Tab-separated table of C-alpha atoms in Angstrom:
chain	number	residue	atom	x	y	z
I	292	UNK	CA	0.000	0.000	0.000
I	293	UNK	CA	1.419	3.555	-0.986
I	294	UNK	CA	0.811	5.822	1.305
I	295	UNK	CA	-0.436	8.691	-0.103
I	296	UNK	CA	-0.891	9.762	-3.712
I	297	UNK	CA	-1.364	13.651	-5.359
I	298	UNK	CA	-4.387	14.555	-7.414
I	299	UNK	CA	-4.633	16.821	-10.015
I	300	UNK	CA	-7.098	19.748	-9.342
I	301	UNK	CA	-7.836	22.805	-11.415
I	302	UNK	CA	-6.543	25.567	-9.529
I	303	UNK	CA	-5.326	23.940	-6.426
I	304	UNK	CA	-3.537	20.695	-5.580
I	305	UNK	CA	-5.245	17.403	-3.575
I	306	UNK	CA	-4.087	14.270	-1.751
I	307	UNK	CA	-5.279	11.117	-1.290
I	308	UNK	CA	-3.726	9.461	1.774
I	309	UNK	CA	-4.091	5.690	3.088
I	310	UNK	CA	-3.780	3.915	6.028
I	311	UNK	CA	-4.483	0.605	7.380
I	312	UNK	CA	-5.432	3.040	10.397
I	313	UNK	CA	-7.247	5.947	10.284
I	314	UNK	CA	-4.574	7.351	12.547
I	315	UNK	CA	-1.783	6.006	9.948
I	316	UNK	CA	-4.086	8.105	7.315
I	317	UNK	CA	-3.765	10.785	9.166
I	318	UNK	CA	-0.199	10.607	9.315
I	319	UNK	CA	0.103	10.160	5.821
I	320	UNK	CA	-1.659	12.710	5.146
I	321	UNK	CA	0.939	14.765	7.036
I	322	UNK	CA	3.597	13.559	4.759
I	323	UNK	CA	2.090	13.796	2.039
I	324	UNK	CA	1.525	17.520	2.612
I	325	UNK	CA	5.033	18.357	3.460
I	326	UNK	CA	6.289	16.172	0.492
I	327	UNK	CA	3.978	18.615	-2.208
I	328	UNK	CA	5.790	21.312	-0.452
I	329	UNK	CA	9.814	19.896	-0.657
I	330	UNK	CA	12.001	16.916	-1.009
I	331	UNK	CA	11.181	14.691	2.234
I	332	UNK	CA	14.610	13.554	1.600
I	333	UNK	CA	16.794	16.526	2.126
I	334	UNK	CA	15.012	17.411	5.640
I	335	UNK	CA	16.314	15.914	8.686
I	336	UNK	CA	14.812	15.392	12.145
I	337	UNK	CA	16.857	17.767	14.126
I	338	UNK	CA	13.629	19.421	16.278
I	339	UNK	CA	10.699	18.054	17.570
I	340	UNK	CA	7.075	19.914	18.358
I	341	UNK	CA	4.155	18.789	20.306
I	342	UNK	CA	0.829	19.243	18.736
I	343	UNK	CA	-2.648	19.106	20.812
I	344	UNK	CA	-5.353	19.184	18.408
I	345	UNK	CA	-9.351	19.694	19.681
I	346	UNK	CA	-12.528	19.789	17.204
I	347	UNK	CA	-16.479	18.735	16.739
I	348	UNK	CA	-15.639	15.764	14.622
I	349	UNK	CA	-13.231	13.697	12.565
I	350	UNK	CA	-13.211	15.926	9.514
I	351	UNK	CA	-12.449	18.830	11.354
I	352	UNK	CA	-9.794	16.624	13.279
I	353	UNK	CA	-8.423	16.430	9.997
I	354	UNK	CA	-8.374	19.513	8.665
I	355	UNK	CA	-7.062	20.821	11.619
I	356	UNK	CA	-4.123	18.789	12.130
I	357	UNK	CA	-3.373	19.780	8.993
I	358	UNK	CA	-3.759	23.427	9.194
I	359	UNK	CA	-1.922	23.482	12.236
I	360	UNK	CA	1.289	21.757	10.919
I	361	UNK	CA	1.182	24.359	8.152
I	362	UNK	CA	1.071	27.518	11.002
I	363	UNK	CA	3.815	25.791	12.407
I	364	UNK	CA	5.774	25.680	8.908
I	365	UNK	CA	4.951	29.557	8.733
I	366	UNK	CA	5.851	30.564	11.929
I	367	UNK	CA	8.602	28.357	13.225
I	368	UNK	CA	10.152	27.978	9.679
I	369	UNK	CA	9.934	24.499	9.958
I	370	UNK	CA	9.828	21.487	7.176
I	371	UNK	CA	8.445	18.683	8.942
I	372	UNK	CA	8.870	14.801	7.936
I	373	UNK	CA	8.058	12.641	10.900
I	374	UNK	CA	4.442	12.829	12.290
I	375	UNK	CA	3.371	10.083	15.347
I	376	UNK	CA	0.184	10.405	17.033
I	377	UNK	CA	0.678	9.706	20.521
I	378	UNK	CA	-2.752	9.369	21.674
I	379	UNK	CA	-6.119	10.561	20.291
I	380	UNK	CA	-9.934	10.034	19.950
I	381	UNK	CA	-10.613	9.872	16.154
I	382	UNK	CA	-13.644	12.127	16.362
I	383	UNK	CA	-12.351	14.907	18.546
I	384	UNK	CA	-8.545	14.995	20.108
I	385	UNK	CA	-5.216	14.363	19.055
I	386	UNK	CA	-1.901	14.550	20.375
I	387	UNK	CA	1.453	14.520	18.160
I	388	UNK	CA	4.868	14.559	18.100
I	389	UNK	CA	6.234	15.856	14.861
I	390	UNK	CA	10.263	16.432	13.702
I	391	UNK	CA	11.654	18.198	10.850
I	392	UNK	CA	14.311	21.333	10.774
I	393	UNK	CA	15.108	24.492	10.009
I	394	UNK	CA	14.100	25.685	6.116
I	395	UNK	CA	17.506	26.008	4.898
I	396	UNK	CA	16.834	27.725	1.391
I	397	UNK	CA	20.351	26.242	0.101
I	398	UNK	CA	19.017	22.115	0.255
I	399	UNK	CA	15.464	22.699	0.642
I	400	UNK	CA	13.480	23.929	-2.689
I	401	UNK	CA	9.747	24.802	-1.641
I	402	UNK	CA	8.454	23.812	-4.701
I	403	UNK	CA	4.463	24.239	-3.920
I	404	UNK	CA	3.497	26.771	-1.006
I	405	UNK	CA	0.424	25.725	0.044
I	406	UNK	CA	-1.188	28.340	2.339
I	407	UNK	CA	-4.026	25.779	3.483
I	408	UNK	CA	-6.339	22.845	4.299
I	409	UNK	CA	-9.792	23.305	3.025
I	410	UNK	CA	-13.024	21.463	3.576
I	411	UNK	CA	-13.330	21.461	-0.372
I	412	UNK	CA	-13.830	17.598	-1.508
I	413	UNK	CA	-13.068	16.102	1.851
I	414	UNK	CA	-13.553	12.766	2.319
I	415	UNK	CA	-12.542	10.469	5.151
I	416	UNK	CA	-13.568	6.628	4.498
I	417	UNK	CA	-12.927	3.170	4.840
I	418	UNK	CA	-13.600	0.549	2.801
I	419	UNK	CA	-11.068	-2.261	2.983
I	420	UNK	CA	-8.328	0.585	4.185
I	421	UNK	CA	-8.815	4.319	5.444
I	422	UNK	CA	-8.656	6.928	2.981
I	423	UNK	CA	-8.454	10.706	2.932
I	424	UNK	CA	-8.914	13.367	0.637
I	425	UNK	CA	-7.889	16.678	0.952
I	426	UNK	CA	-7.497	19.553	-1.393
I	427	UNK	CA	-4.863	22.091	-0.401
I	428	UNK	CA	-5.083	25.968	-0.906
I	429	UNK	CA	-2.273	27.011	-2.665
């Protein structure tokens, strides 16, 4: 199983990520944010952040998560590659720990900046494995 996969979208960009857990979706769904942005493989896990997420439901769960790792990118200057979710409800908590390091401009190319998450075509489901859909602002 691959864990995640990009879709082509008119004027933005979308994901579809898998899991054989709906928390390893969510995970790759992480990862397969941060790798639209940069090459996973240049970024090394030099810091680490905790992440407390709260919503209504599992979408929002979702979207938040992801929305929050991108603040985090803005504002700490961070390119993140290692997402675990410590503990969580599916419906309306997680916690994380997440690693990545410093944007260094001269071994990390931000090809896509995506400035969000959006509710746009979300889907969360599971059939014979979890999938997600997500379509990014960019």
């Amino acid at each position: 199983m691959k864990p995640f996969e990009i879709l082509d979208h008119t004027a933005d960009i979308g994901l579809k990520a898998y899991g054989t857990t709906l928390k390893e979706a969510f995970e790759n769904a992480a990862m397969g944010m941060f790798s639209i942005m940069t090459d996973l493989d240049k970024v090394q896990p030099k810091e680490t952040f905790k992440v407390d997420i709260a919503a209504e439901d599992r979408e929002t769960l979702l979207v938040e998560w992801l929305n929050e790792l991108l603040y985090l990118f803005d504002v700490e200057r961070i390119l993140f590659n290692r997402f675990e979710i410590t503990d969580w409800d599916e419906r309306h908590f997680l916690k994380a720990t997440i690693q990545g390091e410093q944007i260094d401009l001269n071994r990390h190319d931000i090809e896509i900046q995506i400035k969000a998450c959006t509710y746009h075509m979300l889907k969360v489901e599971r059939n014979e494995i979890w999938t997600i859909q997500v379509i990014f602002d960019v």
